[in-house]
Short mmCIF file of C-alpha atoms in Angstrom, two decimals:
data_model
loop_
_atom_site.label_atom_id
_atom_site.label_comp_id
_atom_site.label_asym_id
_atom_site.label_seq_id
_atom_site.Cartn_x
_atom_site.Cartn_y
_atom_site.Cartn_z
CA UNK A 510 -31.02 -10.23 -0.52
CA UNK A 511 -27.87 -8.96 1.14
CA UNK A 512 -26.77 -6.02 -1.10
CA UNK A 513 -24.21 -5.15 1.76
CA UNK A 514 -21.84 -7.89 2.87
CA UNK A 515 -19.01 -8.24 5.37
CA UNK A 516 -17.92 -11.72 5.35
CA UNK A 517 -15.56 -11.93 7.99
CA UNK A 518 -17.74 -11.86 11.53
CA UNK A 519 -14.84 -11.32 13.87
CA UNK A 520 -11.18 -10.03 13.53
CA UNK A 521 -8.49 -9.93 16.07
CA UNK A 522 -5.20 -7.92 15.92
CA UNK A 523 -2.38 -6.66 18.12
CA UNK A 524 -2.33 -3.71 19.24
CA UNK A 525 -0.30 -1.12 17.68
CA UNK A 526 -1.10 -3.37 14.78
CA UNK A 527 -3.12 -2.49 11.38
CA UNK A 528 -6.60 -3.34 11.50
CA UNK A 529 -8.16 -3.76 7.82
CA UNK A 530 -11.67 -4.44 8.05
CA UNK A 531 -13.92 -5.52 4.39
CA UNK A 532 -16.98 -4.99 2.92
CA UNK A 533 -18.30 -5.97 -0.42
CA UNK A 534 -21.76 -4.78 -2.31
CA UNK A 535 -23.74 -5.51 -5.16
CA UNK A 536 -25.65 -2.70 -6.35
CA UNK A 537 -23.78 -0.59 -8.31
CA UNK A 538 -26.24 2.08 -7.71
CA UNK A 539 -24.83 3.15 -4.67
CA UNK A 540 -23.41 5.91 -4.13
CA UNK A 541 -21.88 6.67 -0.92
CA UNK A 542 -20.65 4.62 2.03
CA UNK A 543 -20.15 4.64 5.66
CA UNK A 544 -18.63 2.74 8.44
CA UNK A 545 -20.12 2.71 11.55
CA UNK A 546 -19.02 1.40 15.14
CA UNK A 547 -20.84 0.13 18.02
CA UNK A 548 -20.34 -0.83 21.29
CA UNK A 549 -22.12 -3.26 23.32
CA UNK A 550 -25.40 -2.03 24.77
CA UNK A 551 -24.89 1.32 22.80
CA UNK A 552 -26.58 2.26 19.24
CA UNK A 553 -23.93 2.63 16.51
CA UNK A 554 -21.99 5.77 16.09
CA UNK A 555 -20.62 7.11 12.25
CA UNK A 556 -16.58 7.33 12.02
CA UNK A 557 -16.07 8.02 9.00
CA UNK A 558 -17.65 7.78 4.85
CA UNK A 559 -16.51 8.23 1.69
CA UNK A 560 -18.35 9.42 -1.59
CA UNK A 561 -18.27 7.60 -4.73
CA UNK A 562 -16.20 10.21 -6.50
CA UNK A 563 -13.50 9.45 -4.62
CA UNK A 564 -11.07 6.04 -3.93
CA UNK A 565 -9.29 7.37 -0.64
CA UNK A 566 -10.96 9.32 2.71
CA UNK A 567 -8.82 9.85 5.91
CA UNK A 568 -9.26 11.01 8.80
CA UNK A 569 -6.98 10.45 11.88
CA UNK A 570 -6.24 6.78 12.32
CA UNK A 571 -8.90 5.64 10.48
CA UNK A 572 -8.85 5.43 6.01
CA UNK A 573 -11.44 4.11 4.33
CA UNK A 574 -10.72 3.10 0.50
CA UNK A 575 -13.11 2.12 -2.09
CA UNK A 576 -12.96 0.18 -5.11
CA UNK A 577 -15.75 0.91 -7.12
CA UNK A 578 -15.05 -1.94 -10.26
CA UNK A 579 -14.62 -4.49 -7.26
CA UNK A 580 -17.21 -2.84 -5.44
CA UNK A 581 -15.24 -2.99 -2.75
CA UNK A 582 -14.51 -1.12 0.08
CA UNK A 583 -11.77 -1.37 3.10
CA UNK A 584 -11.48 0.24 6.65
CA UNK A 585 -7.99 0.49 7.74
CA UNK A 586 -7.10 1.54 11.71
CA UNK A 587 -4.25 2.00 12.31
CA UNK A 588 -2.20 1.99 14.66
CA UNK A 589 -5.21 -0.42 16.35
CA UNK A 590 -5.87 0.41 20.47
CA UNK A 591 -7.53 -1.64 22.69
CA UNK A 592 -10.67 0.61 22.50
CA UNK A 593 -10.87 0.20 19.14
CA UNK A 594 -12.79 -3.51 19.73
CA UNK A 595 -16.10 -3.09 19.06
CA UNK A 596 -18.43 -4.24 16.18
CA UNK A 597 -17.92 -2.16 13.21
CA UNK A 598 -20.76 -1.92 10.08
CA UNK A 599 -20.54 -0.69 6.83
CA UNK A 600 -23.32 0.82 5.16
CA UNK A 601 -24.31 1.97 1.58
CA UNK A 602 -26.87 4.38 0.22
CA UNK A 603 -28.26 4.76 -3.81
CA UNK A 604 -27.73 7.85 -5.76
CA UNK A 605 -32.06 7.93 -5.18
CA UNK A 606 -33.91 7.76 -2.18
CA UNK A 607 -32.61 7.92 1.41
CA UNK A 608 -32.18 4.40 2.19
CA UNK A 609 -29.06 3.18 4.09
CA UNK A 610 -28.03 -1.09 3.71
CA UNK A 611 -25.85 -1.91 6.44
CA UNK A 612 -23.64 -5.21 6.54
CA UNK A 613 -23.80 -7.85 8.99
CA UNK A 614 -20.77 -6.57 10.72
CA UNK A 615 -17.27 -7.55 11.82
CA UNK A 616 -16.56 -8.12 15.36
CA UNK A 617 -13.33 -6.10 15.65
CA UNK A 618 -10.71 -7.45 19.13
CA UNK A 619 -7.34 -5.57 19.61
CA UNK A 620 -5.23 -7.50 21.82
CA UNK A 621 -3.05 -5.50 24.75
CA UNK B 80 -32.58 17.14 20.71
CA UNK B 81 -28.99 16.96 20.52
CA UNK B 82 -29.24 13.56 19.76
CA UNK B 83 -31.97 10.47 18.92
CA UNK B 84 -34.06 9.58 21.73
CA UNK B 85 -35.47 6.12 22.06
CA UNK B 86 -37.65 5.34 24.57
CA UNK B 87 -38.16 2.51 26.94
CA UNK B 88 -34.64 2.02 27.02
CA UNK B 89 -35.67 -1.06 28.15
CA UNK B 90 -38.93 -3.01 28.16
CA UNK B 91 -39.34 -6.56 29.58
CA UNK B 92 -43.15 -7.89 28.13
CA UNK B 93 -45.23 -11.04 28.36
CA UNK B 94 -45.53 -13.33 25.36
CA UNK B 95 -48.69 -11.89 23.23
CA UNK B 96 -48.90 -8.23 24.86
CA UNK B 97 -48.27 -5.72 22.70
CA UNK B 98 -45.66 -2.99 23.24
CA UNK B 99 -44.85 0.76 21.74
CA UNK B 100 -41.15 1.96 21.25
CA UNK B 101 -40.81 5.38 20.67
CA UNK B 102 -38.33 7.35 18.69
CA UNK B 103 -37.55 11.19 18.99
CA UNK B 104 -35.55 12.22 15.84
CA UNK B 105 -33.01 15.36 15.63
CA UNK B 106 -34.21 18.13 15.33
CA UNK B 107 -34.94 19.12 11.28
CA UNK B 108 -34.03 15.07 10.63
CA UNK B 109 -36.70 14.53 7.90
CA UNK B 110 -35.70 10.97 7.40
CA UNK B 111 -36.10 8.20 10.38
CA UNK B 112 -34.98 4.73 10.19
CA UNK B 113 -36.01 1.62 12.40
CA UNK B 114 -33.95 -1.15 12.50
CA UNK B 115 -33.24 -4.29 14.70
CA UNK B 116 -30.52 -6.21 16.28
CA UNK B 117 -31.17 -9.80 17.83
CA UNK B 118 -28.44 -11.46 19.66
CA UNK B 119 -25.39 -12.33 17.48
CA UNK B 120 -26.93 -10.86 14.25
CA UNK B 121 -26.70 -7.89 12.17
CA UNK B 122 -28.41 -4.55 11.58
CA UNK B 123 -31.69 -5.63 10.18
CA UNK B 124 -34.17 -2.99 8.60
CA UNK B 125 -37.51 -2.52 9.27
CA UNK B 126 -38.80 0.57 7.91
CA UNK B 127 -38.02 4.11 6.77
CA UNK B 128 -40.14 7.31 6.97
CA UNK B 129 -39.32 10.23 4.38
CA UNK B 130 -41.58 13.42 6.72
CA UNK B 131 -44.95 11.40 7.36
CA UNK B 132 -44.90 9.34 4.68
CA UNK B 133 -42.61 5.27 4.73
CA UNK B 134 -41.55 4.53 0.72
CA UNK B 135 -40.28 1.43 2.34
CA UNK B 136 -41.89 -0.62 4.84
CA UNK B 137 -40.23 -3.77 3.20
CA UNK B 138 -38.17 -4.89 6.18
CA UNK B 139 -41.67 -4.76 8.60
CA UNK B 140 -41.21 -8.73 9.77
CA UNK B 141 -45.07 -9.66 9.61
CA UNK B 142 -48.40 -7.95 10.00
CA UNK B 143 -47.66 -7.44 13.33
CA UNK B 144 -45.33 -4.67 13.29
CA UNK B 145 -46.50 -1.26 12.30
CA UNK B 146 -45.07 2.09 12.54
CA UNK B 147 -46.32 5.86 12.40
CA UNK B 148 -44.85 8.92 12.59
CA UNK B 149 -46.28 12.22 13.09
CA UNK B 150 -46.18 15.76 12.34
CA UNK B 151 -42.58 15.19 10.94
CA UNK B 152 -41.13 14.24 13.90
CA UNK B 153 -41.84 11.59 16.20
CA UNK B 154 -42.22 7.99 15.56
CA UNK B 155 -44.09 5.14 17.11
CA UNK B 156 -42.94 0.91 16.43
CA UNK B 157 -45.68 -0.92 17.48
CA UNK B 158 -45.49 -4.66 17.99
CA UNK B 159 -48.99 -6.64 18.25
CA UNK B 160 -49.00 -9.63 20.34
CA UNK B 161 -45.48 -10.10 20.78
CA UNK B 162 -43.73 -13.31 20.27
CA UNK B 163 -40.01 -14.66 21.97
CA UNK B 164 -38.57 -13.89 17.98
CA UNK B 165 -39.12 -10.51 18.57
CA UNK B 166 -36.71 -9.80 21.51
CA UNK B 167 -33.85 -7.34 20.53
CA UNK B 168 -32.56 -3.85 20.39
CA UNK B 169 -34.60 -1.62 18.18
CA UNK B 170 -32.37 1.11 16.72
CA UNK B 171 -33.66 4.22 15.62
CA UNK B 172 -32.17 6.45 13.52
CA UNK B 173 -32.15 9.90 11.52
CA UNK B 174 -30.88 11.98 8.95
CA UNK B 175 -31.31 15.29 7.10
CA UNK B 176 -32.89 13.59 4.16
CA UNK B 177 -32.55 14.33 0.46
CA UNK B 178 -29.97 14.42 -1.44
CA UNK B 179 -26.84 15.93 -1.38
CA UNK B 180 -23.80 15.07 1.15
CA UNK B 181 -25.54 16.71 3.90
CA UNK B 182 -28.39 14.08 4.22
CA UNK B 183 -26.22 11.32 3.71
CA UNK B 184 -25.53 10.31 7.82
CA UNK B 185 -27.50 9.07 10.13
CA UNK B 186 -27.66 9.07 13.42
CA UNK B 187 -28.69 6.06 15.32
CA UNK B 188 -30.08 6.32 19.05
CA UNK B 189 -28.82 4.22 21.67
CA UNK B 190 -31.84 1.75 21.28
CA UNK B 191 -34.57 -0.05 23.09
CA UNK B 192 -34.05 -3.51 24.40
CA UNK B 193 -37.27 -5.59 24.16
CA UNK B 194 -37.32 -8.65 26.15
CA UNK B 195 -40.39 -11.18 25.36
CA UNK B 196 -41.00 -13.52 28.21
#
């Protein structure tokens, strides 16, 4: 039962370009999300989250927006660089309990 | 630590040995994770420890997998007579636990690659 789902497994965009990157849950008692990034043969590291309170969080080149009556939530980069290509997971946690549902990730390729 | 250790970082075993992955949270992390990767999927979970104690084991594949953790800190993945399936990066990860914005990251470590052979 996949509460966290990304259903596009790869993206590829020029760089310079905006990279918008989607992720779609079911439970609507979570309450806080995340988007993680990881490069091959490395464990995944945070970039950035956003609460449930709010629709908008930004920070540098990366936004991540959230619709909670689509449950829906969007990773923008942008402008996109080359080291952006790695796999990027999002990740939801429950207003109870510490447990974190990642997606199956997106496979993220900026092109020189 | 400054960060999650995971140890082997690698770990090449024969079909049917079993092997022990070890996981070194951050410092005052109450809450470790375990998850898996195998080749071309996603982040799959295994279990999650809250101190000592796992509310959920639910993600634990079969009887073969078990997992401890001690004096608040430290936790052992053990895998019983391994099978070819079971080759992939084990993630570990941590956070500050409870509720609140403050325990609402983890922190993954940069994994153990299991071969079965």
């Amino acid at each position: 039962d996949q509460q966290v789902k990304q259903n596009s497994p790869s993206l590829s965009v020029q760089e310079g370009r905006i990279s918008i990157l989607n992720c779609d849950y079911t439970n609507s008692m979570f309450d806080y999300f995340l988007w993680y990034k990881k490069y091959p043969a490395e464990g995944p590291t945070f970039l950035i989250s956003i609460s449930s309170i709010k629709d908008k969080n930004e920070d540098g080149r990366f936004t991540v927006f959230l619709n909670k009556s689509a449950k829906h939530l969007s990773l923008h980069i942008v402008p996109s660089q080359p080291g952006d290509s790695a796999v990027y997971f999002c990740a939801a946690r429950p207003n109870t309990g510490n447990q974190f549902y990642f997606g199956t990730g997106t496979s993220l390729t900026v092109i020189p | 630590g400054a960060g999650v250790s995971q140890s082997p970082s690698n770990k090449v075993t024969e079909k049917g040995k079993d092997v022990e992955l070890r996981c070194d949270p951050i410092s005052g992390h109450t809450a470790l994770y375990w998850y898996r990767q195998s080749l071309g999927q996603g982040l799959e979970f295994l279990i999650y420890f809250q101190g000592n104690s796992a509310p959920d084991k639910s993600g634990l594949p079969s009887d073969r997998f078990s997992a401890e953790r001690t004096g608040g800190s430290v936790s052992t993945l053990t895998i019983q007579r391994t099978q070819q399936e079971d080759s992939a990066v084990y993630l570990c990860a941590s956070s500050l636990g409870g509720q609140g914005i403050h325990g609402n990251t983890i922190y993954f470590g940069e994994g153990s690659w299991l071969t079965v052979v």
